[in-house]
Amino acid sequence: MHPADSISTFQAAVTTAGMTVEELTPAAALAQMAVFYLDVRADKCVMEEGGDTLCFEWGLNEQGAEPDFQLEIARHFIEPGNEEVDGMSEMSLILHYAPTPALRALEPGTLDCNAPAELMEFEKAILASPPYQAVAGLTPQKTTLQWIPL
């Protein structure tokens, strides 16, 4: 898969699993991104330099009309390039929640997975994390999926 095709490829995998991106729970989002990371490798990414990695981020987003708490699972891609074009891009799956006092109290943070061999420990760390635990039983207000060249 080319990184620019990551959204359509991920959506097709979610559909094959009998779901839509918009209805993913935190558990389903994590499971779908983990399977996608293991089963669908990125073409031509610079693997020895972390060219295809996963990142779990969380925190309050105060941009826009109304703030929200975001739980994001992103896949970062680095394709070979020259000094001016480094070929970085990101596919982000973001679950948005109302910023309750409990969610506002969570410090923003990040967890990284740099290779498929690290995925099991990455998933364990996410499942045990306070932000995941805080939203595990909640339904997201909305879910966004985007690919952004960086």
PDB file of C-alpha atoms in Angstrom:
ATOM      1  CA  MET A   1       0.000   0.000   0.000  1.00  0.00           C
ATOM      2  CA  HIS A   2       1.195   3.494  -0.775  1.00  0.00           C
ATOM      3  CA  PRO A   3       0.700   5.874   2.190  1.00  0.00           C
ATOM      4  CA  ALA A   4      -1.615   8.093   0.101  1.00  0.00           C
ATOM      5  CA  ASP A   5      -3.935   5.071  -0.201  1.00  0.00           C
ATOM      6  CA  SER A   6      -3.971   4.374   3.541  1.00  0.00           C
ATOM      7  CA  ILE A   7      -7.436   5.843   4.177  1.00  0.00           C
ATOM      8  CA  SER A   8      -9.218   3.866   1.471  1.00  0.00           C
ATOM      9  CA  THR A   9      -7.308   0.702   2.403  1.00  0.00           C
ATOM     10  CA  PHE A  10      -8.135   1.118   6.104  1.00  0.00           C
ATOM     11  CA  GLN A  11     -11.815   1.886   5.386  1.00  0.00           C
ATOM     12  CA  ALA A  12     -12.060  -1.253   3.242  1.00  0.00           C
ATOM     13  CA  ALA A  13     -10.566  -3.344   6.069  1.00  0.00           C
ATOM     14  CA  VAL A  14     -13.027  -1.887   8.590  1.00  0.00           C
ATOM     15  CA  THR A  15     -15.922  -2.562   6.195  1.00  0.00           C
ATOM     16  CA  THR A  16     -14.720  -6.146   5.695  1.00  0.00           C
ATOM     17  CA  ALA A  17     -14.788  -6.519   9.496  1.00  0.00           C
ATOM     18  CA  GLY A  18     -18.479  -5.503   9.415  1.00  0.00           C
ATOM     19  CA  MET A  19     -18.099  -1.962  10.796  1.00  0.00           C
ATOM     20  CA  THR A  20     -17.784   1.635   9.705  1.00  0.00           C
ATOM     21  CA  VAL A  21     -15.115   4.070  10.850  1.00  0.00           C
ATOM     22  CA  GLU A  22     -17.804   6.288  12.384  1.00  0.00           C
ATOM     23  CA  GLU A  23     -19.032   3.557  14.736  1.00  0.00           C
ATOM     24  CA  LEU A  24     -15.662   2.415  16.081  1.00  0.00           C
ATOM     25  CA  THR A  25     -15.374   2.196  19.855  1.00  0.00           C
ATOM     26  CA  PRO A  26     -11.963   2.721  21.475  1.00  0.00           C
ATOM     27  CA  ALA A  27     -11.452  -1.068  21.621  1.00  0.00           C
ATOM     28  CA  ALA A  28     -12.489  -1.581  17.992  1.00  0.00           C
ATOM     29  CA  ALA A  29     -10.386   1.378  16.825  1.00  0.00           C
ATOM     30  CA  LEU A  30      -7.295  -0.033  18.518  1.00  0.00           C
ATOM     31  CA  ALA A  31      -7.957  -3.548  17.201  1.00  0.00           C
ATOM     32  CA  GLN A  32      -8.554  -2.360  13.632  1.00  0.00           C
ATOM     33  CA  MET A  33      -5.445  -0.156  13.582  1.00  0.00           C
ATOM     34  CA  ALA A  34      -3.326  -2.986  15.044  1.00  0.00           C
ATOM     35  CA  VAL A  35      -4.500  -5.481  12.394  1.00  0.00           C
ATOM     36  CA  PHE A  36      -4.025  -2.862   9.675  1.00  0.00           C
ATOM     37  CA  TYR A  37      -0.469  -2.189  10.884  1.00  0.00           C
ATOM     38  CA  LEU A  38       0.425  -5.890  10.959  1.00  0.00           C
ATOM     39  CA  ASP A  39      -1.303  -6.999   7.765  1.00  0.00           C
ATOM     40  CA  VAL A  40      -0.858  -4.023   5.441  1.00  0.00           C
ATOM     41  CA  ARG A  41       2.723  -2.795   5.142  1.00  0.00           C
ATOM     42  CA  ALA A  42       3.564   0.526   3.546  1.00  0.00           C
ATOM     43  CA  ASP A  43       5.373   0.413   0.201  1.00  0.00           C
ATOM     44  CA  LYS A  44       8.764   2.027  -0.141  1.00  0.00           C
ATOM     45  CA  CYS A  45       8.919   3.462   3.365  1.00  0.00           C
ATOM     46  CA  VAL A  46      12.308   3.861   5.003  1.00  0.00           C
ATOM     47  CA  MET A  47      11.939   0.979   7.471  1.00  0.00           C
ATOM     48  CA  GLU A  48      15.335   1.241   9.153  1.00  0.00           C
ATOM     49  CA  GLU A  49      14.501   4.846  10.067  1.00  0.00           C
ATOM     50  CA  GLY A  50      11.052   4.221  11.549  1.00  0.00           C
ATOM     51  CA  GLY A  51       9.340   4.704   8.211  1.00  0.00           C
ATOM     52  CA  ASP A  52       6.080   2.988   9.197  1.00  0.00           C
ATOM     53  CA  THR A  53       5.141   3.459  12.838  1.00  0.00           C
ATOM     54  CA  LEU A  54       2.093   3.751  15.087  1.00  0.00           C
ATOM     55  CA  CYS A  55       1.466   6.504  17.589  1.00  0.00           C
ATOM     56  CA  PHE A  56      -1.199   6.774  20.296  1.00  0.00           C
ATOM     57  CA  GLU A  57      -1.863  10.352  21.407  1.00  0.00           C
ATOM     58  CA  TRP A  58      -4.396  11.949  23.688  1.00  0.00           C
ATOM     59  CA  GLY A  59      -5.296  15.330  25.054  1.00  0.00           C
ATOM     60  CA  LEU A  60      -7.622  18.288  25.060  1.00  0.00           C
ATOM     61  CA  ASN A  61      -7.992  20.079  21.735  1.00  0.00           C
ATOM     62  CA  GLU A  62      -9.033  23.673  22.292  1.00  0.00           C
ATOM     63  CA  GLN A  63      -8.881  24.750  18.661  1.00  0.00           C
ATOM     64  CA  GLY A  64     -12.147  25.462  16.942  1.00  0.00           C
ATOM     65  CA  ALA A  65     -15.502  26.581  18.267  1.00  0.00           C
ATOM     66  CA  GLU A  66     -15.796  23.989  21.018  1.00  0.00           C
ATOM     67  CA  PRO A  67     -12.968  22.130  22.754  1.00  0.00           C
ATOM     68  CA  ASP A  68     -12.969  18.355  22.772  1.00  0.00           C
ATOM     69  CA  PHE A  69     -10.884  15.527  24.187  1.00  0.00           C
ATOM     70  CA  GLN A  70      -9.179  13.499  21.479  1.00  0.00           C
ATOM     71  CA  LEU A  71      -7.869   9.968  21.466  1.00  0.00           C
ATOM     72  CA  GLU A  72      -5.790   9.446  18.324  1.00  0.00           C
ATOM     73  CA  ILE A  73      -4.174   6.389  16.796  1.00  0.00           C
ATOM     74  CA  ALA A  74      -1.957   7.497  13.934  1.00  0.00           C
ATOM     75  CA  ARG A  75       0.206   5.704  11.443  1.00  0.00           C
ATOM     76  CA  HIS A  76       3.288   7.693  10.456  1.00  0.00           C
ATOM     77  CA  PHE A  77       4.997   7.093   7.132  1.00  0.00           C
ATOM     78  CA  ILE A  78       8.426   8.200   5.905  1.00  0.00           C
ATOM     79  CA  GLU A  79       9.186   7.648   2.242  1.00  0.00           C
ATOM     80  CA  PRO A  80      12.629   8.233   0.745  1.00  0.00           C
ATOM     81  CA  GLY A  81      13.171  11.707  -0.609  1.00  0.00           C
ATOM     82  CA  ASN A  82      15.733  14.389  -1.060  1.00  0.00           C
ATOM     83  CA  GLU A  83      16.760  17.103   1.401  1.00  0.00           C
ATOM     84  CA  GLU A  84      13.780  19.297   0.517  1.00  0.00           C
ATOM     85  CA  VAL A  85      11.135  16.582   0.263  1.00  0.00           C
ATOM     86  CA  ASP A  86      11.254  14.038   3.058  1.00  0.00           C
ATOM     87  CA  GLY A  87       8.071  12.151   2.170  1.00  0.00           C
ATOM     88  CA  MET A  88       6.498  12.269   5.629  1.00  0.00           C
ATOM     89  CA  SER A  89       2.766  11.691   6.002  1.00  0.00           C
ATOM     90  CA  GLU A  90       0.279  10.525   8.610  1.00  0.00           C
ATOM     91  CA  MET A  91      -3.013   8.673   8.649  1.00  0.00           C
ATOM     92  CA  SER A  92      -4.915   9.587  11.808  1.00  0.00           C
ATOM     93  CA  LEU A  93      -7.955   7.946  13.348  1.00  0.00           C
ATOM     94  CA  ILE A  94      -9.294  10.374  15.950  1.00  0.00           C
ATOM     95  CA  LEU A  95     -12.070   9.676  18.456  1.00  0.00           C
ATOM     96  CA  HIS A  96     -13.609  12.906  19.797  1.00  0.00           C
ATOM     97  CA  TYR A  97     -15.241  13.203  23.239  1.00  0.00           C
ATOM     98  CA  ALA A  98     -16.942  15.929  25.269  1.00  0.00           C
ATOM     99  CA  PRO A  99     -14.309  17.490  27.553  1.00  0.00           C
ATOM    100  CA  THR A 100     -15.639  16.312  30.900  1.00  0.00           C
ATOM    101  CA  PRO A 101     -13.772  17.374  34.059  1.00  0.00           C
ATOM    102  CA  ALA A 102     -12.226  13.882  34.299  1.00  0.00           C
ATOM    103  CA  LEU A 103     -10.940  14.063  30.714  1.00  0.00           C
ATOM    104  CA  ARG A 104      -9.718  17.640  31.175  1.00  0.00           C
ATOM    105  CA  ALA A 105      -7.671  16.474  34.158  1.00  0.00           C
ATOM    106  CA  LEU A 106      -5.646  14.026  32.036  1.00  0.00           C
ATOM    107  CA  GLU A 107      -2.232  15.279  30.978  1.00  0.00           C
ATOM    108  CA  PRO A 108      -1.670  15.014  27.224  1.00  0.00           C
ATOM    109  CA  GLY A 109       0.714  12.315  26.098  1.00  0.00           C
ATOM    110  CA  THR A 110       2.009   9.922  23.482  1.00  0.00           C
ATOM    111  CA  LEU A 111       2.962   6.255  23.153  1.00  0.00           C
ATOM    112  CA  ASP A 112       4.898   4.961  20.142  1.00  0.00           C
ATOM    113  CA  CYS A 113       5.265   1.643  18.329  1.00  0.00           C
ATOM    114  CA  ASN A 114       8.254   1.612  15.999  1.00  0.00           C
ATOM    115  CA  ALA A 115       7.920  -1.890  14.545  1.00  0.00           C
ATOM    116  CA  PRO A 116       5.375  -4.722  14.267  1.00  0.00           C
ATOM    117  CA  ALA A 117       7.427  -6.729  16.793  1.00  0.00           C
ATOM    118  CA  GLU A 118       6.575  -4.067  19.420  1.00  0.00           C
ATOM    119  CA  LEU A 119       2.831  -4.136  18.746  1.00  0.00           C
ATOM    120  CA  MET A 120       1.800  -6.474  21.567  1.00  0.00           C
ATOM    121  CA  GLU A 121       3.530  -4.325  24.218  1.00  0.00           C
ATOM    122  CA  PHE A 122       2.167  -1.160  22.580  1.00  0.00           C
ATOM    123  CA  GLU A 123      -1.399  -2.489  22.819  1.00  0.00           C
ATOM    124  CA  LYS A 124      -0.893  -3.507  26.461  1.00  0.00           C
ATOM    125  CA  ALA A 125       0.410  -0.037  27.297  1.00  0.00           C
ATOM    126  CA  ILE A 126      -2.589   1.613  25.625  1.00  0.00           C
ATOM    127  CA  LEU A 127      -5.120  -0.631  27.364  1.00  0.00           C
ATOM    128  CA  ALA A 128      -3.543   0.149  30.743  1.00  0.00           C
ATOM    129  CA  SER A 129      -3.239   3.906  30.114  1.00  0.00           C
ATOM    130  CA  PRO A 130      -5.434   6.368  32.044  1.00  0.00           C
ATOM    131  CA  PRO A 131      -6.790   8.076  28.885  1.00  0.00           C
ATOM    132  CA  TYR A 132      -7.857   4.777  27.345  1.00  0.00           C
ATOM    133  CA  GLN A 133      -9.411   3.647  30.627  1.00  0.00           C
ATOM    134  CA  ALA A 134     -11.262   6.977  30.899  1.00  0.00           C
ATOM    135  CA  VAL A 135     -12.973   6.614  27.495  1.00  0.00           C
ATOM    136  CA  ALA A 136     -13.183   2.815  27.176  1.00  0.00           C
ATOM    137  CA  GLY A 137     -16.894   2.746  28.000  1.00  0.00           C
ATOM    138  CA  LEU A 138     -17.829   5.983  26.222  1.00  0.00           C
ATOM    139  CA  THR A 139     -19.212   6.473  22.744  1.00  0.00           C
ATOM    140  CA  PRO A 140     -17.254   9.077  20.773  1.00  0.00           C
ATOM    141  CA  GLN A 141     -19.163  12.207  19.756  1.00  0.00           C
ATOM    142  CA  LYS A 142     -17.573  11.814  16.335  1.00  0.00           C
ATOM    143  CA  THR A 143     -14.734   9.990  14.645  1.00  0.00           C
ATOM    144  CA  THR A 144     -12.465  11.430  11.989  1.00  0.00           C
ATOM    145  CA  LEU A 145     -10.076   9.684   9.626  1.00  0.00           C
ATOM    146  CA  GLN A 146      -7.572  11.755   7.687  1.00  0.00           C
ATOM    147  CA  TRP A 147      -4.335  11.474   5.732  1.00  0.00           C
ATOM    148  CA  ILE A 148      -2.005  14.443   5.875  1.00  0.00           C
ATOM    149  CA  PRO A 149       1.283  14.965   4.056  1.00  0.00           C
ATOM    150  CA  LEU A 150       3.591  16.585   6.612  1.00  0.00           C
TER     151      LEU A 150
END
